[in-house]
Coordinates of C-alpha atoms and ligand atoms in Angstrom, one line a residue:
Chain A
M1 CA -2.5 19.1 3.8
S2 CA -5.7 17.9 2.2
V3 CA -6.5 14.6 0.7
S4 CA -4.6 14.1 -2.6
P5 CA -6.5 13.4 -5.8
L6 CA -4.6 10.1 -6.0
V7 CA -6.1 8.9 -2.7
E8 CA -9.6 9.9 -3.9
Q9 CA -9.0 7.8 -7.0
L10 CA -7.7 4.9 -5.1
K11 CA -10.9 4.9 -3.0
G12 CA -12.8 4.3 -6.1
G13 CA -11.0 0.9 -6.4
L14 CA -8.5 -0.7 -8.6
D15 CA -8.6 -3.4 -11.3
A16 CA -6.7 -5.6 -8.9
P17 CA -5.5 -5.2 -5.3
I18 CA -2.1 -3.6 -4.5
C19 CA -1.8 -5.2 -1.1
L20 CA -3.2 -8.7 -1.0
T21 CA -2.7 -10.8 2.1
W22 CA -3.1 -14.5 1.8
E23 CA -3.3 -16.5 5.0
L24 CA -2.3 -20.0 4.0
T25 CA -3.4 -21.7 7.2
Y26 CA -5.1 -21.2 10.5
A27 CA -2.7 -23.7 12.0
C28 CA -0.1 -22.2 14.3
N29 CA 2.5 -23.4 16.8
L30 CA 1.9 -20.3 18.9
E31 CA -1.3 -18.8 20.5
C32 CA -0.6 -15.1 20.6
I33 CA -3.2 -13.3 22.7
H34 CA -3.7 -10.6 20.1
C35 CA -3.8 -12.9 17.0
L36 CA -5.9 -11.1 14.4
S37 CA -7.1 -14.4 12.8
S38 CA -7.7 -16.3 16.0
S39 CA -5.3 -19.0 14.7
G40 CA -4.3 -22.3 16.3
R41 CA -6.0 -25.2 14.5
R42 CA -5.9 -26.0 10.9
D43 CA -9.3 -25.7 9.1
P44 CA -10.1 -28.9 7.4
R45 CA -11.4 -27.0 4.4
E46 CA -8.0 -25.4 3.8
L47 CA -7.2 -24.9 0.1
S48 CA -5.2 -27.7 -1.5
T49 CA -1.9 -27.2 -3.2
E50 CA -3.7 -27.4 -6.6
Q51 CA -6.3 -24.9 -5.6
A52 CA -3.7 -22.6 -4.2
K53 CA -1.8 -22.7 -7.5
Q54 CA -5.0 -21.9 -9.4
V55 CA -5.4 -18.8 -7.3
L56 CA -1.8 -17.9 -8.1
D57 CA -2.5 -18.3 -11.8
E58 CA -5.3 -15.9 -11.5
L59 CA -3.3 -13.4 -9.5
A60 CA -0.6 -13.5 -12.1
A61 CA -3.1 -12.8 -14.9
L62 CA -4.3 -9.8 -12.8
Q63 CA -0.7 -8.6 -12.6
V64 CA -0.6 -8.7 -8.8
F65 CA 3.0 -7.8 -8.2
Y66 CA 3.4 -9.3 -4.8
I67 CA 1.5 -11.0 -2.1
N68 CA 1.8 -11.0 1.7
I69 CA 1.6 -14.5 3.0
G70 CA 0.6 -15.1 6.5
G71 CA -1.4 -17.3 8.8
G72 CA -1.4 -18.9 11.2
E73 CA 2.1 -19.9 10.8
P74 CA 2.5 -20.4 7.0
M75 CA 5.6 -22.6 7.3
V76 CA 3.4 -25.2 9.0
R77 CA 2.1 -26.1 5.6
R78 CA 4.0 -28.9 4.0
D79 CA 3.6 -27.3 0.6
F80 CA 4.9 -24.0 1.8
F81 CA 8.0 -23.9 -0.4
E82 CA 6.1 -25.3 -3.3
I83 CA 3.5 -22.5 -3.1
V84 CA 6.1 -19.8 -2.6
E85 CA 8.3 -21.1 -5.5
Y86 CA 5.3 -21.3 -7.8
S87 CA 4.3 -17.8 -7.0
V88 CA 7.7 -16.3 -7.6
A89 CA 8.0 -18.3 -10.8
K90 CA 4.8 -16.6 -11.9
G91 CA 6.2 -13.2 -11.3
I92 CA 4.4 -12.6 -8.0
G93 CA 6.9 -11.6 -5.3
V94 CA 6.3 -13.0 -1.9
K95 CA 6.6 -11.4 1.5
F96 CA 5.7 -13.7 4.3
S97 CA 5.2 -13.3 8.0
T98 CA 6.4 -15.9 10.4
N99 CA 7.1 -16.4 14.0
G100 CA 10.4 -18.0 12.9
A101 CA 9.9 -21.4 14.6
Y102 CA 10.6 -23.3 11.4
I103 CA 13.6 -21.3 10.2
D104 CA 16.4 -23.5 11.1
K105 CA 19.8 -23.3 9.4
D106 CA 18.8 -25.4 6.3
K107 CA 15.5 -23.5 5.8
A108 CA 17.4 -20.2 6.2
K109 CA 19.8 -21.3 3.4
R110 CA 16.9 -22.3 1.2
L111 CA 15.1 -19.0 1.7
T112 CA 18.3 -17.1 1.0
D113 CA 18.6 -18.8 -2.3
M114 CA 15.3 -17.5 -3.5
D115 CA 14.6 -14.3 -5.4
Y116 CA 11.8 -11.9 -4.8
L117 CA 11.2 -13.1 -1.3
D118 CA 10.9 -11.0 1.8
I119 CA 10.6 -12.3 5.3
Q120 CA 9.0 -10.6 8.2
I121 CA 9.6 -12.0 11.7
S122 CA 7.1 -11.1 14.3
L123 CA 8.4 -9.8 17.6
D124 CA 6.2 -7.9 20.1
G125 CA 8.8 -7.1 22.8
A126 CA 12.4 -6.0 22.7
D127 CA 13.1 -8.5 25.5
A128 CA 11.7 -12.0 26.3
A129 CA 9.7 -10.8 29.3
T130 CA 7.7 -8.3 27.3
N131 CA 7.4 -10.4 24.2
D132 CA 6.5 -13.7 25.7
V133 CA 3.5 -12.3 27.6
V134 CA 1.9 -11.7 24.3
R135 CA 3.4 -14.4 22.0
G136 CA 4.0 -17.2 24.5
V137 CA 6.8 -18.6 26.6
G138 CA 10.0 -19.2 24.6
S139 CA 8.8 -17.2 21.5
Y140 CA 11.3 -14.5 21.9
D141 CA 14.2 -16.9 21.8
T142 CA 12.6 -18.7 18.8
A143 CA 12.3 -15.5 16.9
R144 CA 15.9 -14.4 17.7
R145 CA 17.2 -17.8 16.6
A146 CA 15.4 -17.5 13.3
M147 CA 17.0 -14.0 12.9
D148 CA 20.4 -15.4 13.7
N149 CA 20.0 -18.2 11.1
L150 CA 18.9 -15.8 8.4
A151 CA 21.8 -13.5 9.2
S152 CA 24.4 -16.2 9.1
A153 CA 22.9 -17.6 5.8
G154 CA 23.4 -14.1 4.4
F155 CA 19.7 -13.5 3.7
G156 CA 20.2 -9.7 3.8
P157 CA 17.7 -7.2 5.1
F158 CA 14.8 -9.2 6.5
K159 CA 12.1 -7.4 8.4
I160 CA 11.3 -7.4 12.1
S161 CA 7.6 -6.8 12.6
V162 CA 6.3 -5.3 15.8
V163 CA 2.7 -4.7 16.8
V164 CA 2.8 -1.6 19.1
T165 CA 1.2 -2.2 22.4
R166 CA 0.9 -0.3 25.7
Q167 CA 3.7 -2.5 27.0
N168 CA 6.2 -2.0 24.3
V169 CA 5.8 1.6 23.2
S170 CA 8.7 2.5 25.3
Q171 CA 10.9 0.0 23.5
L172 CA 10.7 1.5 20.0
D173 CA 14.3 2.6 20.2
S174 CA 15.4 -0.8 21.3
F175 CA 13.5 -2.5 18.4
K176 CA 15.3 -0.1 16.0
A177 CA 18.6 -0.9 17.5
L178 CA 17.9 -4.6 17.3
A179 CA 16.9 -4.3 13.6
D180 CA 20.0 -2.2 12.9
S181 CA 22.2 -4.8 14.6
Y182 CA 21.0 -7.4 12.0
G183 CA 21.0 -5.0 9.1
A184 CA 17.3 -5.6 9.2
Q185 CA 14.4 -3.3 8.6
L186 CA 12.0 -2.4 11.4
R187 CA 8.2 -2.5 10.7
I188 CA 5.8 -1.4 13.3
T189 CA 2.0 -1.7 13.0
R190 CA -1.1 -0.8 14.8
L191 CA -2.8 -3.2 17.2
R192 CA -6.4 -3.8 16.0
P193 CA -9.1 -5.4 18.1
A194 CA -9.5 -8.3 15.5
G195 CA -9.6 -12.0 16.2
R196 CA -8.3 -12.8 19.7
G197 CA -7.2 -9.2 19.8
A198 CA -10.8 -8.2 20.2
H199 CA -10.6 -9.7 23.7
T200 CA -7.3 -8.3 24.7
W201 CA -7.4 -4.9 23.0
H202 CA -8.6 -3.0 26.0
Q203 CA -5.5 -4.1 27.9
L204 CA -3.0 -3.9 25.1
H205 CA -3.7 -0.8 23.1
P206 CA -1.6 2.2 23.7
T207 CA -2.9 5.0 25.8
N208 CA -3.6 8.4 24.2
A209 CA -0.4 9.8 25.7
Q210 CA 1.5 6.9 24.2
Q211 CA -0.1 7.5 20.8
R212 CA 1.6 10.9 20.8
D213 CA 4.9 9.2 21.6
I214 CA 4.3 6.9 18.6
Y215 CA 3.5 9.9 16.4
N216 CA 6.6 11.8 17.5
W217 CA 8.8 8.7 17.1
L218 CA 7.5 8.0 13.6
S219 CA 7.9 11.7 12.6
A220 CA 11.6 11.4 13.6
H221 CA 12.3 7.9 12.1
G222 CA 9.4 7.5 9.6
E223 CA 11.5 7.3 6.5
N224 CA 13.5 4.3 7.7
V225 CA 10.7 2.4 9.4
L226 CA 7.9 0.6 7.7
T227 CA 4.4 0.9 9.1
G228 CA 2.0 -0.7 6.6
D229 CA 0.5 2.8 6.5
S230 CA -1.4 1.7 9.6
F231 CA -1.1 4.8 11.8
F232 CA -2.9 7.4 9.7
H233 CA -5.4 8.0 12.5
L234 CA -2.4 9.7 14.2
N235 CA -2.2 12.3 11.5
A236 CA -4.7 14.3 13.4
L237 CA -1.8 15.2 15.7
G238 CA 0.2 17.2 13.1
P239 CA 1.9 16.9 9.7
A240 CA 1.0 13.7 7.9
L241 CA 3.2 10.7 8.4
P242 CA 4.7 9.2 5.3
G243 CA 2.6 6.7 3.4
L244 CA -0.8 6.3 1.9
N245 CA -3.3 7.7 4.4
M246 CA -6.5 6.0 3.9
C247 CA -8.4 2.8 4.8
G248 CA -7.7 0.5 1.8
A249 CA -10.2 -2.2 2.7
G250 CA -11.8 -3.6 -0.4
R251 CA -10.2 -0.7 -2.4
V252 CA -6.5 -1.5 -2.6
V253 CA -6.3 -4.1 0.2
C254 CA -8.0 -7.5 0.7
L255 CA -7.5 -10.8 2.4
I256 CA -7.8 -14.4 1.1
D257 CA -8.2 -16.7 4.1
P258 CA -7.0 -20.3 4.3
I259 CA -10.3 -21.7 3.0
G260 CA -10.4 -19.2 0.1
D261 CA -12.9 -16.7 1.6
V262 CA -12.2 -13.2 0.6
Y263 CA -12.5 -10.4 3.2
A264 CA -12.1 -6.6 2.8
C265 CA -8.9 -6.6 4.8
P266 CA -6.9 -8.9 7.1
F267 CA -8.4 -7.3 10.2
V268 CA -12.0 -7.8 9.4
I269 CA -12.5 -11.6 9.4
H270 CA -16.2 -11.4 10.0
D271 CA -19.2 -12.4 7.9
E272 CA -20.1 -8.7 7.5
F273 CA -16.9 -8.1 5.5
K274 CA -16.8 -11.4 3.5
A275 CA -17.1 -10.6 -0.2
G276 CA -17.0 -14.2 -1.6
N277 CA -14.7 -17.2 -2.1
V278 CA -12.0 -17.8 -4.7
L279 CA -13.6 -21.1 -5.6
D280 CA -16.9 -19.4 -6.6
A281 CA -17.7 -19.0 -10.3
G282 CA -15.6 -16.2 -11.7
G283 CA -12.9 -16.8 -9.0
F284 CA -11.1 -14.1 -7.2
T285 CA -11.3 -11.7 -10.1
R286 CA -15.1 -11.6 -9.9
V287 CA -15.1 -11.2 -6.1
W288 CA -12.6 -8.3 -6.4
R289 CA -14.4 -6.5 -9.2
E290 CA -18.1 -7.3 -8.7
S291 CA -18.9 -8.3 -5.2
D292 CA -21.6 -6.1 -3.6
L293 CA -19.5 -5.6 -0.6
F294 CA -16.4 -4.3 -2.4
I295 CA -18.5 -2.1 -4.8
D296 CA -20.1 -0.7 -1.7
L297 CA -16.8 0.1 0.0
R298 CA -15.7 2.0 -3.1
Q299 CA -18.6 4.4 -2.9
P300 CA -17.9 7.7 -1.1
Q301 CA -18.2 7.1 2.6
S302 CA -20.0 9.4 5.0
A303 CA -17.8 11.2 7.6
G304 CA -20.7 10.9 10.1
A305 CA -19.8 12.1 13.5
C306 CA -16.3 13.1 12.3
A307 CA -17.7 15.6 9.7
S308 CA -17.3 18.5 12.1
C309 CA -13.7 17.5 13.1
G310 CA -11.0 19.7 11.6
A311 CA -8.7 16.7 11.3
Y312 CA -10.9 14.6 9.2
D313 CA -9.0 15.1 6.0
E314 CA -5.8 13.9 7.6
C315 CA -7.3 11.1 9.7
Q316 CA -10.1 9.9 7.6
G317 CA -12.0 8.7 10.7
G318 CA -9.4 6.0 11.2
C319 CA -9.7 2.2 10.9
M320 CA -13.0 0.5 10.0
A321 CA -11.9 -2.7 11.7
A322 CA -11.1 -1.0 14.9
K323 CA -14.5 0.7 15.0
F324 CA -16.4 -2.5 14.0
F325 CA -14.9 -4.7 16.7
T326 CA -15.3 -2.2 19.4
G327 CA -19.0 -1.7 18.5
L328 CA -18.6 1.8 17.2
P329 CA -20.5 3.1 14.2
L330 CA -18.4 2.9 11.0
D331 CA -19.0 6.5 10.1
G332 CA -17.8 7.9 13.4
P333 CA -14.5 8.3 15.2
D334 CA -11.9 5.6 15.6
P335 CA -11.8 4.1 19.1
E336 CA -8.3 5.5 19.4
C337 CA -9.3 9.0 18.0
V338 CA -6.5 11.2 19.2
G339 CA -9.0 13.9 19.9
G340 CA -10.7 11.6 22.5
D341 CA -13.9 11.9 20.5
A342 CA -14.6 8.2 20.8
D343 CA -14.0 7.8 24.6
V344 CA -17.6 8.6 25.7
M345 CA -19.0 6.4 22.9
L346 CA -16.7 3.5 23.7
A347 CA -17.7 3.7 27.4
S348 CA -21.3 3.5 26.5
V349 CA -21.3 0.5 24.1
P350 CA -23.1 -2.3 25.8
V351 CA -20.8 -5.3 25.8
S352 CA -23.6 -7.4 24.3
L353 CA -23.6 -5.2 21.2
V354 CA -19.9 -5.6 20.5
P355 CA -19.5 -7.9 17.5
R356 CA -17.6 -11.0 18.2
P357 CA -15.3 -12.5 15.5
S358 CA -17.6 -14.9 13.6
Q359 CA -15.1 -17.7 13.7
D360 CA -12.4 -18.9 16.0
H361 CA -9.6 -21.4 15.3
S362 CA -8.0 -21.1 18.7
K363 CA -6.8 -24.4 20.2
P364 CA -9.3 -25.9 22.7
A365 CA -8.8 -25.7 26.4
R366 CA -6.9 -22.5 26.1
V367 CA -6.0 -21.0 29.4
P368 CA -7.4 -17.5 29.6
S369 CA -4.7 -15.0 28.7
I370 CA -3.1 -13.1 31.5
A371 CA -4.7 -10.0 30.1
G372 CA -8.1 -11.6 30.4
S373 CA -11.1 -10.3 28.6
R374 CA -13.1 -7.2 29.4
Chain B
M1 CA 14.8 20.3 -13.6
R2 CA 17.1 18.3 -15.8
R3 CA 16.6 18.7 -19.6
L4 CA 15.5 15.3 -20.6
L5 CA 13.9 15.9 -24.0
T6 CA 16.9 14.6 -25.9
A7 CA 17.6 11.7 -23.6
A8 CA 17.2 8.1 -24.8
L9 CA 15.2 6.3 -22.1
E10 CA 13.7 3.0 -21.3
V11 CA 11.6 1.2 -18.7
H12 CA 13.9 -0.7 -16.3
P13 CA 13.8 -4.4 -17.2
Q14 CA 12.9 -5.3 -13.7
V15 CA 9.8 -3.1 -13.8
A16 CA 6.2 -4.2 -14.5
L17 CA 3.5 -1.8 -15.5
R18 CA -0.2 -2.4 -14.7
P19 CA -2.8 -0.2 -16.3
E20 CA -5.4 1.2 -13.8
P21 CA -8.4 3.5 -14.1
F22 CA -6.3 6.5 -12.8
G23 CA -3.2 5.7 -15.0
A24 CA -1.0 2.8 -14.0
L25 CA 1.0 1.2 -11.3
A26 CA 4.7 0.5 -11.8
Y27 CA 6.4 -2.0 -9.7
H28 CA 10.2 -2.5 -9.4
Y29 CA 10.9 -6.1 -8.5
D30 CA 14.5 -5.4 -7.3
N31 CA 14.0 -2.4 -5.1
R32 CA 10.3 -3.3 -4.3
R33 CA 9.2 0.2 -5.1
L34 CA 5.6 0.8 -6.1
V35 CA 5.0 3.9 -8.1
F36 CA 1.9 5.6 -9.4
L37 CA 1.7 6.8 -13.0
R38 CA -1.0 9.4 -12.6
S39 CA -2.6 9.4 -16.0
R40 CA -3.2 7.2 -19.0
D41 CA -1.2 9.7 -21.1
M42 CA 1.8 9.2 -18.8
L43 CA 1.5 5.4 -19.3
K44 CA 1.4 5.9 -23.0
V45 CA 4.6 8.0 -22.9
V46 CA 6.4 5.6 -20.6
E47 CA 5.5 2.6 -22.7
S48 CA 6.7 4.2 -25.9
L49 CA 10.1 5.4 -24.5
S50 CA 12.1 2.4 -25.7
T51 CA 10.8 2.5 -29.2
H52 CA 11.7 6.1 -29.7
P53 CA 15.2 7.6 -29.9
T54 CA 14.4 10.4 -27.5
L55 CA 11.8 11.5 -24.9
E56 CA 10.8 14.3 -27.2
E57 CA 9.9 11.9 -29.9
A58 CA 8.0 9.7 -27.5
L59 CA 6.0 12.7 -26.4
V60 CA 5.2 13.6 -30.0
A61 CA 4.2 10.0 -30.8
S62 CA 1.9 9.9 -27.8
E63 CA 0.3 13.1 -28.9
I64 CA 1.1 15.1 -25.8
E65 CA 0.7 18.9 -26.5
P66 CA 4.0 20.8 -26.0
Q67 CA 2.5 22.9 -23.2
R68 CA 2.4 19.8 -21.1
W69 CA 5.9 18.7 -21.8
D70 CA 7.4 20.4 -18.7
S71 CA 5.2 18.5 -16.4
F72 CA 5.9 15.2 -18.2
Q73 CA 9.6 15.9 -18.0
S74 CA 9.5 16.4 -14.2
A75 CA 7.4 13.3 -13.8
I76 CA 9.9 11.3 -15.9
D77 CA 12.7 12.8 -13.9
S78 CA 11.2 11.4 -10.7
L79 CA 10.6 8.0 -12.3
I80 CA 14.3 8.0 -13.1
S81 CA 15.2 8.7 -9.4
S82 CA 13.0 5.8 -8.4
E83 CA 14.7 3.6 -11.1
I84 CA 11.5 2.9 -12.8
I85 CA 13.0 4.4 -15.9
R86 CA 16.6 4.6 -16.9
V87 CA 18.9 6.0 -19.5
R88 CA 19.5 3.6 -22.4
Ligands
LIG1 S1 -13.1 13.0 15.3 FE1 -12.8 11.5 13.6 S2 -11.7 12.6 12.0 FE2 -11.4 13.7 13.9 S3 -9.5 13.0 14.8 FE3 -11.2 11.8 15.7 S4 -11.4 10.0 14.4 FE4 -10.2 11.5 13.3
LIG2 S1 -10.1 -1.6 8.1 FE1 -8.4 -0.8 9.3 S2 -6.8 -2.3 9.0 FE2 -8.3 -2.7 7.4 S3 -7.6 -1.6 5.6 FE3 -9.0 -0.2 6.8 S4 -7.6 1.0 8.1 FE4 -6.5 -0.8 7.4

């Protein structure tokens, strides 16, 4: 199957994003070792409630249909409900990601009473032992309690969101069974070496053999499992997985961070991929439509070292963030290229040349993760 | 393919349409489905459904040449299955 004309058109950019992630805060009660935004402490420059509402006014005018709210832990913000309610009232649906720590019985009820709201609870192991190594001691039980509370409040099909790692690939069936037991929907996404994940990626990312397992599993269950279209680099293994198979960074996807900085996607929080700030003159609209970075990303990209690969049409060279944070050229193979084409290059990238996330909100005095850094 | 030319149709009340360079995006707030309308002509037709008694009249009013009607019918048919459009 070759690239559809629609995908070609989407690469040229849209008048407004389809998939906009807004991280409301860098504050978090947990310290997951793969956190894509290196969250922990609140940034004092965090957007105020009023500023957040102005951004929502703008998104409503742009007819952004829904936003993905994340963090950090978004429910840490005292104005969390105020912001979500304002958004929904403006016709912008909300899907938010949470570790569940603040979803007690009352909050579960309040969330259930809202329209156009989806909840995604993060879980990275089908049992406490697997999950807590990545997300912290007690976090499995916390997430399950939130799920129980949502279920008893009658929320309906919430989502369970899993980042696939070397340690949990073998649990995909268990995750599915868990989701089914709640009448929930399973979402699995790809681990990227972003944020603190840049330090732990080498220990956590699936092996090439496991990547084939993921591909096979998704081919069998794909229609009922959400993926955020994040596994398109696996399409080089066979018939394309369902979804939009392209890197949407700056084209259909973008991130607004807690201080209003706009990045090409949630996994590239780095100065190189910062397009502007929502508080700049012209606001978000101007950043989306006119920033040099986004205009540049919408130009045809070179296939570089992938040009001679027969799978390029299906795989598109993979994920820009994954390449960037492993020090690989952006116009070459993905570090998890299923053809193994990046292995030699990966091995030869001098550690000093691997870009480090340009900011870090991790809590101080963090004990090095069990996985350690490379 | 179903014969839809004589059907009276409308955009589902829970659907929002957003024009884009390639055509438009249609989003259904209830089932959360996002659908692509792949040309501006298609958008024109969809937008004119509710003000015309039949699909055929909406096609005529949007100045779509009859040789393209078949492809519009099948596109409309799939928009009905995703509940973006419904029978009035
Ligand atoms: S060489 Fe490039 S296009 Fe081919 S499979 Fe690897 S990453 Fe994908
Ligand atoms: S850089 Fe990677 S994570 Fe970001 S939009 Fe592209 S493929 Fe997705």
